[in-house]
Coordinates of C-alpha atoms and ligand atoms in Angstrom, one line a residue:
X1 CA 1.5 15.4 -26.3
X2 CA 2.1 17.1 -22.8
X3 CA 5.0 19.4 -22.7
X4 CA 6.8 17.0 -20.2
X5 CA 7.0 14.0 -22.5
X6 CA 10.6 14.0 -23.3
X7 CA 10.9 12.6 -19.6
X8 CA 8.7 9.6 -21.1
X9 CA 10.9 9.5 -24.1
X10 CA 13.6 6.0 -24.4
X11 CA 17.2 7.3 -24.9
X12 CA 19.2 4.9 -26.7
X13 CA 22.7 6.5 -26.6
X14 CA 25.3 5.3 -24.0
X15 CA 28.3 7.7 -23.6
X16 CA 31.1 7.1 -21.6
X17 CA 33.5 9.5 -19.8
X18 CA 31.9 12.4 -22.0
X19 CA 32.9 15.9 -20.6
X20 CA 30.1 17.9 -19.9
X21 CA 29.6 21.6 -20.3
X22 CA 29.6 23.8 -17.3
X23 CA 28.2 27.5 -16.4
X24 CA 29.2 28.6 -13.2
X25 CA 31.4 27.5 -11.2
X26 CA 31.7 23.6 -9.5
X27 CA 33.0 23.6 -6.1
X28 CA 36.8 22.8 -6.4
X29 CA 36.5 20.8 -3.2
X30 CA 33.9 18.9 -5.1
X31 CA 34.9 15.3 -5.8
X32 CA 33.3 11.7 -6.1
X33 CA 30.8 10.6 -8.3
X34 CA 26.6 11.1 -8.9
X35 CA 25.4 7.4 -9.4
X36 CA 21.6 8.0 -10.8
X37 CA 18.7 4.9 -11.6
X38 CA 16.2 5.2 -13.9
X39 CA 14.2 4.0 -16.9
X40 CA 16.0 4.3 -19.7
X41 CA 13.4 2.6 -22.7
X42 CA 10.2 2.4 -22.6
X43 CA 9.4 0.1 -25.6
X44 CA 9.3 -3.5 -25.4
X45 CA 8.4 -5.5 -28.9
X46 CA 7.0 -2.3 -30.0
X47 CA 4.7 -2.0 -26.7
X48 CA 5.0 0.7 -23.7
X49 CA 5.4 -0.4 -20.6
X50 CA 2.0 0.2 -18.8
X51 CA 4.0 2.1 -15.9
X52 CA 6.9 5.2 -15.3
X53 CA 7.8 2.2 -13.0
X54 CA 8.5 -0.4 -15.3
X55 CA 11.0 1.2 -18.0
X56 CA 15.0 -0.7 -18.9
X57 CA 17.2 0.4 -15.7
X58 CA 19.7 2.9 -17.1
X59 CA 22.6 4.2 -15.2
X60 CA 23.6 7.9 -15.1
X61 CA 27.3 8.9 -13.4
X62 CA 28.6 12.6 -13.3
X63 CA 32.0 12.0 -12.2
X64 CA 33.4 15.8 -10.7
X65 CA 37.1 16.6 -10.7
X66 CA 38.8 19.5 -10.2
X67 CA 35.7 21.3 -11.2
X68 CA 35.2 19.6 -14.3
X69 CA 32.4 16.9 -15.1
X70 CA 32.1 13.9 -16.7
X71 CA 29.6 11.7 -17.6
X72 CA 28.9 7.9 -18.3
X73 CA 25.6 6.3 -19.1
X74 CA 24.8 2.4 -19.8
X75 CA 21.9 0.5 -19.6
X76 CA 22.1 -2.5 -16.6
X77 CA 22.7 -5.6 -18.4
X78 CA 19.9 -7.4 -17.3
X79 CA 17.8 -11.2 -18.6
X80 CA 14.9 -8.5 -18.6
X81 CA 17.3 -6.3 -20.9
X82 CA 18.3 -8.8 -22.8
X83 CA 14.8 -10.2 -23.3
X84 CA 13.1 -7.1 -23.7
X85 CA 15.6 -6.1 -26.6
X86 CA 17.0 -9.7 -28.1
X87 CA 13.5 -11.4 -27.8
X88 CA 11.1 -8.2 -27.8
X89 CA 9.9 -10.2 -24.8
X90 CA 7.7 -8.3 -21.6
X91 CA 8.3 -9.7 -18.2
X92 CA 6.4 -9.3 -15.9
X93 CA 7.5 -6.6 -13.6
X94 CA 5.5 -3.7 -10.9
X95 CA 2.5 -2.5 -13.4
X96 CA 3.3 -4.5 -16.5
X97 CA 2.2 -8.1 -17.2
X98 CA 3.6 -11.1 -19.2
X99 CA 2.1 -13.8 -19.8
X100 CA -0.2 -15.9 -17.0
X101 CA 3.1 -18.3 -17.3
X102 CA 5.6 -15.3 -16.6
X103 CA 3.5 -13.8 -13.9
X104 CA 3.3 -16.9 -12.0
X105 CA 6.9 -17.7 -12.4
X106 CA 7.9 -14.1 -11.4
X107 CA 6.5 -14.5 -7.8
X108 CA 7.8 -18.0 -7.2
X109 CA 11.3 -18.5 -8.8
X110 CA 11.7 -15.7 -11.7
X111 CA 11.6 -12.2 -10.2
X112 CA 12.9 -9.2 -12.3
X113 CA 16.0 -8.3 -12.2
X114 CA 15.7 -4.8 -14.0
X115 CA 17.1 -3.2 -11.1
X116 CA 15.9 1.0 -12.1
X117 CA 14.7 2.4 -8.5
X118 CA 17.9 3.2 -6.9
X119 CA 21.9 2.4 -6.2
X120 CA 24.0 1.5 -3.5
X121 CA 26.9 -0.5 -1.7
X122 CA 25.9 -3.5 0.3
X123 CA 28.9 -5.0 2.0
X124 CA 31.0 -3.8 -0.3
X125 CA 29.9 -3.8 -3.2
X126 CA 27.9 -1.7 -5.7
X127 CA 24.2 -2.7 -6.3
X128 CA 20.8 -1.6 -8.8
X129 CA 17.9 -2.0 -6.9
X130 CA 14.6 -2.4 -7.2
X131 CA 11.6 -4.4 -5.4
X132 CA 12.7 -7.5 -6.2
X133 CA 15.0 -9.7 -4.3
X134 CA 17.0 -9.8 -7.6
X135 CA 20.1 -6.8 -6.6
X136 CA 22.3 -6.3 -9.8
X137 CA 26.2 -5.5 -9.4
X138 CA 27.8 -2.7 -11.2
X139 CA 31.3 -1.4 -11.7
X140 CA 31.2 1.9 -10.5
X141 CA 34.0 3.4 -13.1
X142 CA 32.4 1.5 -15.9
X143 CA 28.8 1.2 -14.9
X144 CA 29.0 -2.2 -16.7
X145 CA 26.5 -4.5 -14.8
X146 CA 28.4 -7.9 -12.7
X147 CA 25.4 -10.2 -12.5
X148 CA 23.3 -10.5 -9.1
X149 CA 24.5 -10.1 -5.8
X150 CA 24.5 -13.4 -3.8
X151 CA 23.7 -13.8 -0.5
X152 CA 25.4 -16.1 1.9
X153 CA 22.1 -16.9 4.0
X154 CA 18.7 -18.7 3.1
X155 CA 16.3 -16.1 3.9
X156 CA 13.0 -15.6 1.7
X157 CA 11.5 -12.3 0.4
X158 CA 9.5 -11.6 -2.5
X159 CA 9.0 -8.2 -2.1
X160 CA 11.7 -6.0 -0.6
X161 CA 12.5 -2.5 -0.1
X162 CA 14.9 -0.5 -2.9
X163 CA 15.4 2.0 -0.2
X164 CA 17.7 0.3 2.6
X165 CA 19.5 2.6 5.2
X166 CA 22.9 2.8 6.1
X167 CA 23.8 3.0 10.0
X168 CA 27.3 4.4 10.1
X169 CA 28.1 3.8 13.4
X170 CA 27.1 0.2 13.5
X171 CA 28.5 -0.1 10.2
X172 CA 25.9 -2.4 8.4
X173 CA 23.1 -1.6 6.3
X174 CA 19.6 -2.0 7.3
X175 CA 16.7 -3.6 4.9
X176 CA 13.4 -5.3 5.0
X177 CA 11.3 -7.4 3.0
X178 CA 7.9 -9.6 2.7
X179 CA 7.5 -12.9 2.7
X180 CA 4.7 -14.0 0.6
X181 CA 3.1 -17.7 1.8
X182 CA 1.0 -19.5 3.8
X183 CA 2.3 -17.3 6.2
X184 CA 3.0 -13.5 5.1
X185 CA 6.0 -12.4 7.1
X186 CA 7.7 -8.7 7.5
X187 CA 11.2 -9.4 8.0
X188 CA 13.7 -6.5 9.0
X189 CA 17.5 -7.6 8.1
X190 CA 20.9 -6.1 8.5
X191 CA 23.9 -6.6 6.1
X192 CA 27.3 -6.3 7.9
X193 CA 29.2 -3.7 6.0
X194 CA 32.6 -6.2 6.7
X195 CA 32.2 -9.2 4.2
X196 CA 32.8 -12.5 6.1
X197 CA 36.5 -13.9 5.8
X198 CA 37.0 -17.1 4.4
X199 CA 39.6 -18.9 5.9
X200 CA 41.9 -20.8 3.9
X201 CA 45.1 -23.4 5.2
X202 CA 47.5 -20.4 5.1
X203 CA 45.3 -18.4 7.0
X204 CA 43.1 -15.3 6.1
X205 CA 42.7 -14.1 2.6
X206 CA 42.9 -10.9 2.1
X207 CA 42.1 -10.7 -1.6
X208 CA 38.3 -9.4 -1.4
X209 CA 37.0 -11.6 -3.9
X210 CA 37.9 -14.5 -1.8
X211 CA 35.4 -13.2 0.8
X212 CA 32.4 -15.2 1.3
X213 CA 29.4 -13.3 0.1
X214 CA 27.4 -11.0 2.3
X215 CA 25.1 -12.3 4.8
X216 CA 21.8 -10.9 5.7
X217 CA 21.3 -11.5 9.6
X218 CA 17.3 -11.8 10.9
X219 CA 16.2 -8.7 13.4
X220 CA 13.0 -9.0 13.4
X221 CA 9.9 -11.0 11.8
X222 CA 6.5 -10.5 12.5
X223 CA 3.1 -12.1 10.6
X224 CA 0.7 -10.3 8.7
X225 CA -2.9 -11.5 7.2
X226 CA -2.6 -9.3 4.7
X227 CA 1.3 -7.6 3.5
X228 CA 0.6 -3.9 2.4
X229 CA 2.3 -2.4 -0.4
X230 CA 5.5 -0.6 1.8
X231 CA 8.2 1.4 -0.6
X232 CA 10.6 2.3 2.4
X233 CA 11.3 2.6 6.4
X234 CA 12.8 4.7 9.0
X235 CA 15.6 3.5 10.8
X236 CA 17.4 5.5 14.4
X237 CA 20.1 4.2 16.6
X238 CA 17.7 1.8 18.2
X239 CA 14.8 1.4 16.3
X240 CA 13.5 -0.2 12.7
X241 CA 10.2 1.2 11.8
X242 CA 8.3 -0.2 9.6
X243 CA 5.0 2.0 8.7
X244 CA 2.1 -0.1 7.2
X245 CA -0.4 1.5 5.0
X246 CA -3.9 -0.3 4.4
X247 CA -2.8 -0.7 0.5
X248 CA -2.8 -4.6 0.8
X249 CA -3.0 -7.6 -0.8
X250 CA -4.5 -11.2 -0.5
X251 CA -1.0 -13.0 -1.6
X252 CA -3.3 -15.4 -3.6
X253 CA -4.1 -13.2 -5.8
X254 CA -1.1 -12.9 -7.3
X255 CA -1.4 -16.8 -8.4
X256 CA -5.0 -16.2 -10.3
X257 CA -4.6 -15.5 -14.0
X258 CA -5.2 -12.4 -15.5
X259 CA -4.5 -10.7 -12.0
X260 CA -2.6 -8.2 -14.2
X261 CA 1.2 -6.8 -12.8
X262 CA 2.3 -6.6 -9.2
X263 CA 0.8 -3.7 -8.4
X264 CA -3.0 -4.5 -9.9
X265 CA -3.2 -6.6 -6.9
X266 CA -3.3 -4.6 -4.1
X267 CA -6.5 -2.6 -2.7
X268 CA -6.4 0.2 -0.4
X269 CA -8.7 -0.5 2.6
X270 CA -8.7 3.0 4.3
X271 CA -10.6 1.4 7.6
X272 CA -7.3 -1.4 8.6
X273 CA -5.9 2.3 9.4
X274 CA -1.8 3.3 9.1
X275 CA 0.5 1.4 11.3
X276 CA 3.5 1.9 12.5
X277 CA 5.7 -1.2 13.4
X278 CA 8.6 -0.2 15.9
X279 CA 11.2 -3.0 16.3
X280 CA 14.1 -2.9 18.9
X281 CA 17.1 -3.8 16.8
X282 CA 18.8 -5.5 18.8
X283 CA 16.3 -7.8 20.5
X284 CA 14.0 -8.0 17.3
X285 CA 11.2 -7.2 19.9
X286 CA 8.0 -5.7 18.7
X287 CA 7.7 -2.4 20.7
X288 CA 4.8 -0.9 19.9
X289 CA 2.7 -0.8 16.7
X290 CA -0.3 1.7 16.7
X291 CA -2.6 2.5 14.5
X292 CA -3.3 6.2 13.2
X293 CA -6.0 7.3 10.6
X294 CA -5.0 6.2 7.1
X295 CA -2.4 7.7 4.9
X296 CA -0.1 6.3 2.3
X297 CA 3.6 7.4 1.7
X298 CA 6.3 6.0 -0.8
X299 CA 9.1 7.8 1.1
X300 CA 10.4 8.4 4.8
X301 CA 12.5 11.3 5.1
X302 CA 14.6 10.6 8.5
X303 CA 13.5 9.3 12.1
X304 CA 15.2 9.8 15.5
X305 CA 14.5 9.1 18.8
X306 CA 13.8 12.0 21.5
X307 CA 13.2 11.6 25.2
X308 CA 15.1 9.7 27.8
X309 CA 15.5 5.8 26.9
X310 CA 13.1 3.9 28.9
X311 CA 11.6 7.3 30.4
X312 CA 8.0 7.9 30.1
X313 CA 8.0 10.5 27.2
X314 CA 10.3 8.6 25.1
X315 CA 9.4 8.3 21.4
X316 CA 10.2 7.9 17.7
X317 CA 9.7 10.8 15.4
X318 CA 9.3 9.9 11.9
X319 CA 9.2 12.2 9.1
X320 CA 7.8 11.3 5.7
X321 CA 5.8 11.9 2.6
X322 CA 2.4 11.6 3.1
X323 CA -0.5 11.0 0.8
X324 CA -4.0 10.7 1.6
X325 CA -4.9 7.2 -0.1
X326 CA -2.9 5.4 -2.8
X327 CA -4.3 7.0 -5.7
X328 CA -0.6 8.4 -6.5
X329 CA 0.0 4.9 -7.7
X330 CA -2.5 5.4 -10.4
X331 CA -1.5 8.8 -11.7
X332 CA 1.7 7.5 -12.6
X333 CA 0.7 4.7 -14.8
X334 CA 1.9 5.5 -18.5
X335 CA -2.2 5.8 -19.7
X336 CA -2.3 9.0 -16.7
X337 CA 0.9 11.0 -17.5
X338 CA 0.8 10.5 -21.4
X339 CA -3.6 11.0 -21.8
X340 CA -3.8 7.8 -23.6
X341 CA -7.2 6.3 -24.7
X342 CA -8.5 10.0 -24.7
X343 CA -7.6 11.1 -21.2
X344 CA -6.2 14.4 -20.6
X345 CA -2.8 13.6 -20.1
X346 CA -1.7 14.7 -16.4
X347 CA 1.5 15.3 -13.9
X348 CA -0.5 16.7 -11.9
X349 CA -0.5 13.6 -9.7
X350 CA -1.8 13.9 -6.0
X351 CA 0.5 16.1 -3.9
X352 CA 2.9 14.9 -1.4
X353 CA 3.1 16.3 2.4
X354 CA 5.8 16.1 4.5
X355 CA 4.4 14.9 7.5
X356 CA 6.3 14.8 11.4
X357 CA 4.7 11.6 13.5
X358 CA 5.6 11.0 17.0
X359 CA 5.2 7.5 17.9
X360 CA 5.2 7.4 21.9
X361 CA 7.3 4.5 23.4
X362 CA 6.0 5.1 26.8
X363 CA 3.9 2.9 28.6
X364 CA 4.9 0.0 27.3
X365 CA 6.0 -1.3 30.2
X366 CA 3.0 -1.1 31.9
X367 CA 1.4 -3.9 30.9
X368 CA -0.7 -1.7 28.2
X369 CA -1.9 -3.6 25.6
X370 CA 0.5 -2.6 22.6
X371 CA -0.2 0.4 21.3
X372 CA -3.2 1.2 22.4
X373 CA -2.0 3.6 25.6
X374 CA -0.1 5.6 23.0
X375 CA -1.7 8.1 20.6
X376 CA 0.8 9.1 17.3
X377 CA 0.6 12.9 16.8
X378 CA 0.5 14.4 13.4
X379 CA 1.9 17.6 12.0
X380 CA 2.0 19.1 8.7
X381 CA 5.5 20.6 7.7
X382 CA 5.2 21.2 3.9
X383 CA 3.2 20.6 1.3
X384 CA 3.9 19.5 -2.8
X385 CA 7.2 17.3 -2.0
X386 CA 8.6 14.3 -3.4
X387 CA 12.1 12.2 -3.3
X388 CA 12.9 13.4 -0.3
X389 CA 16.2 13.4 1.1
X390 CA 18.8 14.4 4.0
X391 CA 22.3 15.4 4.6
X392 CA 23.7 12.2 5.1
X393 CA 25.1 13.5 8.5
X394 CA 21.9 13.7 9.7
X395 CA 20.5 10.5 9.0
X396 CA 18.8 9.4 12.6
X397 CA 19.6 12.2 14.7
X398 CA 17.4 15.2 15.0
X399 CA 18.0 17.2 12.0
X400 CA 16.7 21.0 10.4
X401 CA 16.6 20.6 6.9
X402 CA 14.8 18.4 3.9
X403 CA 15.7 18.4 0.4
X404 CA 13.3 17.3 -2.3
X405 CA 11.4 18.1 -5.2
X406 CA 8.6 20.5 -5.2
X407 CA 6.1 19.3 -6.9
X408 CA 2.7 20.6 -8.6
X409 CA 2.8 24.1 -9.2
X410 CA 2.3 25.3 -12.7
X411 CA 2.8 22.2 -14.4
X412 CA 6.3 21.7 -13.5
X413 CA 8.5 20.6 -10.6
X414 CA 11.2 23.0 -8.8
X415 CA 13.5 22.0 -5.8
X416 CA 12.7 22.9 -1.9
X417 CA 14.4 23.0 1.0
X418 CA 12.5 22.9 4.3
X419 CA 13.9 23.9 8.0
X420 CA 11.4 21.1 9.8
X421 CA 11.9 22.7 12.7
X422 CA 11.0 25.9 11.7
X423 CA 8.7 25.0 8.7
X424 CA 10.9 27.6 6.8
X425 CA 11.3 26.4 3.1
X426 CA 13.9 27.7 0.3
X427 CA 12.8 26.8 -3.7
X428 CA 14.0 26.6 -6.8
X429 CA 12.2 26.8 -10.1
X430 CA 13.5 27.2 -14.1
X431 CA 10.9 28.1 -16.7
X432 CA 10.1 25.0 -18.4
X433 CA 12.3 22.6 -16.4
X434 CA 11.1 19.6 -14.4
X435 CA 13.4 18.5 -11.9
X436 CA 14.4 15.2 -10.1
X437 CA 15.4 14.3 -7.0
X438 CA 18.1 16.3 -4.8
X439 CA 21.0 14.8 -3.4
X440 CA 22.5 16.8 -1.0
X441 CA 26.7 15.9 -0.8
X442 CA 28.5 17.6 2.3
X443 CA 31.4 19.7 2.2
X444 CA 34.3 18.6 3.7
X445 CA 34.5 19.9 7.3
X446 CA 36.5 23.3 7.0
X447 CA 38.6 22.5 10.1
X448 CA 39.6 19.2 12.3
X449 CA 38.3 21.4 15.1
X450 CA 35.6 22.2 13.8
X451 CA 34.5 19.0 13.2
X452 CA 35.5 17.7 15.9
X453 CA 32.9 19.7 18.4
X454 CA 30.5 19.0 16.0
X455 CA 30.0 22.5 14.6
X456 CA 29.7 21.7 11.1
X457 CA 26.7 23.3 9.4
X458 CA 24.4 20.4 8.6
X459 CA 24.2 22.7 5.1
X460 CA 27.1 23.2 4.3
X461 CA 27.8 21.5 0.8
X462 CA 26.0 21.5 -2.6
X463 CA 22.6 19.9 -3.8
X464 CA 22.9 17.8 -7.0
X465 CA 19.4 17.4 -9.5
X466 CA 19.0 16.8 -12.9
X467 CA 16.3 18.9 -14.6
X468 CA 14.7 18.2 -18.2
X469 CA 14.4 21.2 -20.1
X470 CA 11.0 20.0 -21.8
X471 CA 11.1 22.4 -25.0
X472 CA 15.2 22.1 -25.0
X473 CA 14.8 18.6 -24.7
X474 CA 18.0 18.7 -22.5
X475 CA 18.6 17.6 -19.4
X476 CA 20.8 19.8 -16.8
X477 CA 22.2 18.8 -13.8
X478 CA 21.4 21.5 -11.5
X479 CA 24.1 22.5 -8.4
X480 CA 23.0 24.6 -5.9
X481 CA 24.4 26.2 -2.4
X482 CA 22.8 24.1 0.4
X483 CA 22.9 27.5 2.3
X484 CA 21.4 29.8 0.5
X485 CA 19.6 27.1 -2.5
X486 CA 20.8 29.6 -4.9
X487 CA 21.8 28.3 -8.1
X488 CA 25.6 28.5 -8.6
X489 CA 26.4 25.9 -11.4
X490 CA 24.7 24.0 -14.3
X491 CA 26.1 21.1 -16.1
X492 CA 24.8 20.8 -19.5
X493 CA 24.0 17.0 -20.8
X494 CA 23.7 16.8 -24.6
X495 CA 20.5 14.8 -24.6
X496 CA 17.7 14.3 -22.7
X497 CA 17.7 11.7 -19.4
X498 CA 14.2 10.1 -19.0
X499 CA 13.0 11.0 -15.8
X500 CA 14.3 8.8 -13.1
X501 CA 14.1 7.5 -9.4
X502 CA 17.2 8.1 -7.0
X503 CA 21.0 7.8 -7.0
X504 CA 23.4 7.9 -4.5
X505 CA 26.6 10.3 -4.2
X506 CA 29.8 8.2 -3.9
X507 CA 33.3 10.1 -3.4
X508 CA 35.3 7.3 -2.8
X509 CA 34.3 6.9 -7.2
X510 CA 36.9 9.4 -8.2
X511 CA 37.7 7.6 -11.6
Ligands
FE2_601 FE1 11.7 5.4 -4.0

């Protein structure tokens, strides 16, 4: 068995509000709580799931108070739980196939609700997501899971994005998702962060759960022959970007039997090229969409806008993980990472760059065909990155630093932090620990002033990220100065955690 396969391993225990064993010392000013998604079980019926992708959603919470932290975990109480561990039933999910029925119905009416990719609020209220339309409700003291989120609206995706993005000034979240049909669609989508009001005779209700659900509004659609496989976007002030990487699909595939999960369907055709869709948000217009040389990429980093609006020069800069083709998806099927069926069993999965591309806006109001006056540049800032992420301060605006992990040295993963302006980077590594992805969570400012002229250090605060100890077979949360990335606390969990996707940092969870 590879050293790392305790991150592979299911963990049946559920704990709630356990106090956690520190060294070091926890910020006092420290307090909220770490949210985390995952897989939590990998057997279904005595079977492995055939991909990391495809494990039970398991929450993770690290509650911190007064330097102290606690800890809650609780598998999302799903049908796809409920079938996988009453019935010993599969469904059909990103890599893993049901039956021919189950993988019909899973496209057109069924979709999986086993929400383990990532978590966050969407007008107001906690979610699980995954790529699924399906988003599951959670109780953030609890973690016990509330049933879908409903939409007030009638729009249709099939496959949507786990990663939306927030825009604090507008105050809505952003999101996206395909439409799979006799027409493919794109559609971008924003979720006011106010719920509608429902009126009654006496006048407004205040009691929230009398709100109306939340409403996804249309900002933009466009038509595609053939939808590509798209894990996230880039959002700035004015812009959704959606980048398009030739791993696509022929929708009809998905209705032919034995077609295998979700994923099985899609083939990377490296000559369509890597576009990247820039929508106005607020007219929905199609800016620009150029086409660079291929690449593939699971994960933006951050994207602002530089140059005078309207002025020649103006342009989007998005920064992201970059892969050369989509072979990624296949190192992380179960068979790759575990050596099944006689393979050597391998992490050692291709390596992530993070990549800066300009998209020029100029010269589209020339009458240019679109895109084709423009030419994206291309510039590598680090390489062996994954689950990237940014102060959340510094989300669309032009920013210095990335957090993620560092991936692919000596059969482990550390931590990095990269000055993208600089290309400076700061790591982490533990001897025999692999580590997930880091959260960054802000300090509060030191001073109104302070914040006021904007002086704040954008990394000022702590990084968050659990690491498994593979030969422990114990998990540590990992805290770390955002200044210096030195290591100046470690939170002891009494078990392992499988590894796991992404989480989200809430202070306003303080119980
Ligand atoms: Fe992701």
């Amino acid at each position: 068995m590879p050293a790392y396969s305790p991150g592979f391993r299911s963990l049946d225990a559920e704990h709630e509000d356990l106090s956690l064993a520190v060294e070091g010392e926890i910020p006092s000013w420290l307090s909220g709580s770490l949210v985390r998604n995952g897989p939590g079980k990998f057997e279904v019926g005595g079977e492995r799931v055939e991909h990391w992708f495809d494990g039970l959603a398991m929450l993770h919470k690290f509650r911190f108070v007064d330097g102290e932290v606690r800890y809650s975990n609780r598998f999302l109480r799903t049908d796809t739980y409920r079938r996988a561990v009453e019935d010993g039933t599969v469904s059909s999910q990103f890599a893993t196939s049901g039956s021919y029925l189950d993988q019909l119905k899973s496209f057109l009416r069924d979709p999986t609700d086993n929400a383990n990719v990532g978590v966050a609020t969407v007008g107001g209220e906690y979610v699980a997501l995954t790529e699924t339309p399906r988003r599951v409700r959670f109780d953030p003291e609890t973690l016990s899971s509330r049933g879908d989120l409903e939409y007030d609206d009638d729009l249709t995706g099939h496959h949507v994005t786990a990663h939306l993005r927030h825009d604090d000034r507008r105050g809505e979240t952003v999101g996206y998702m395909t439409e799979f049909g006799r027409r493919n669609r794109y559609h971008v989508y924003r979720v006011p962060d106010e719920r509608p009001e429902r009126e009654s005779d006496s006048g407004r209700v205040s009691d929230s759960e009398s709100d109306l659900d939340p409403r996804r509004i249309p900002v933009a659609s466009v038509e595609v022959d053939r939808p590509a496989y798209i894990h996230s976007f880039a959002l700035t002030p004015r812009f959704a970007i959606i980048v398009e990487p030739p791993y696509v699909v022929n929708p009809l595939r998905f209705l032919l039997p034995g077609g295998g999960g979700f994923i099985d369907n899609y083939e990377w055709r490296p000559e369509r090229g890597t576009r990247f869709l820039v929508f106005d948000r607020s007219s929905g217009e199609l800016v620009v969409e150029p086409t660079t040389a291929p690449f593939f990429f699971f994960h933006t980093v951050n994207a602002f806008e530089e140059g005078e609006s309207e002025a020649s020069d103006e342009s989007v800069v998005v920064d992201l993980v970059a892969y050369d083709d989509a072979t990624i998806v296949d190192d992380l099927f179960m068979s790759a990472v575990e050596g099944e069926e006689g393979a050597e069993p391998s992490l050692d999965a291709a390596e992530g760059v993070l990549t800066r591309f300009r998209v020029p806006l100029g010269g589209r109001r020339e009458g240019d065909e679109r895109g084709e006056s423009s030419e994206v540049t291309r510039e590598s800032l680090y390489r062996g990155i994954e689950l990237p992420r940014v102060a959340p301060a510094a989300h669309m605006r032009p920013y210095r630093y990335a957090f993620g992990q560092a991936t692919g040295r000596d059969g482990q993963n550390g931590l990095a932090k990269v000055d993208v302006e600089t290309g400076d980077s700061w790591e982490w590594w533990a001897e025999g620990h692999f580590a997930g992805e880091p959260i960054f969570v802000p300090e509060p400012a030191f001073s109104e002033d302070e914040s006021e002229k904007g002086e704040a250090k954008e990394d000022r605060g702590v990084v968050l990220a659990p690491a498994l100890n593979v030969e422990a077979e114990r998990t540590v949360l990992v805290v770390l100065d955002g200044e210096t990335f030195s290591e100046v606390a470690r939170v002891r969990v009494p078990h392992h955690i499988p590894f796991g996707f992404h989480g989200e940092f809430f202070p306003e969870v303080t119980s």
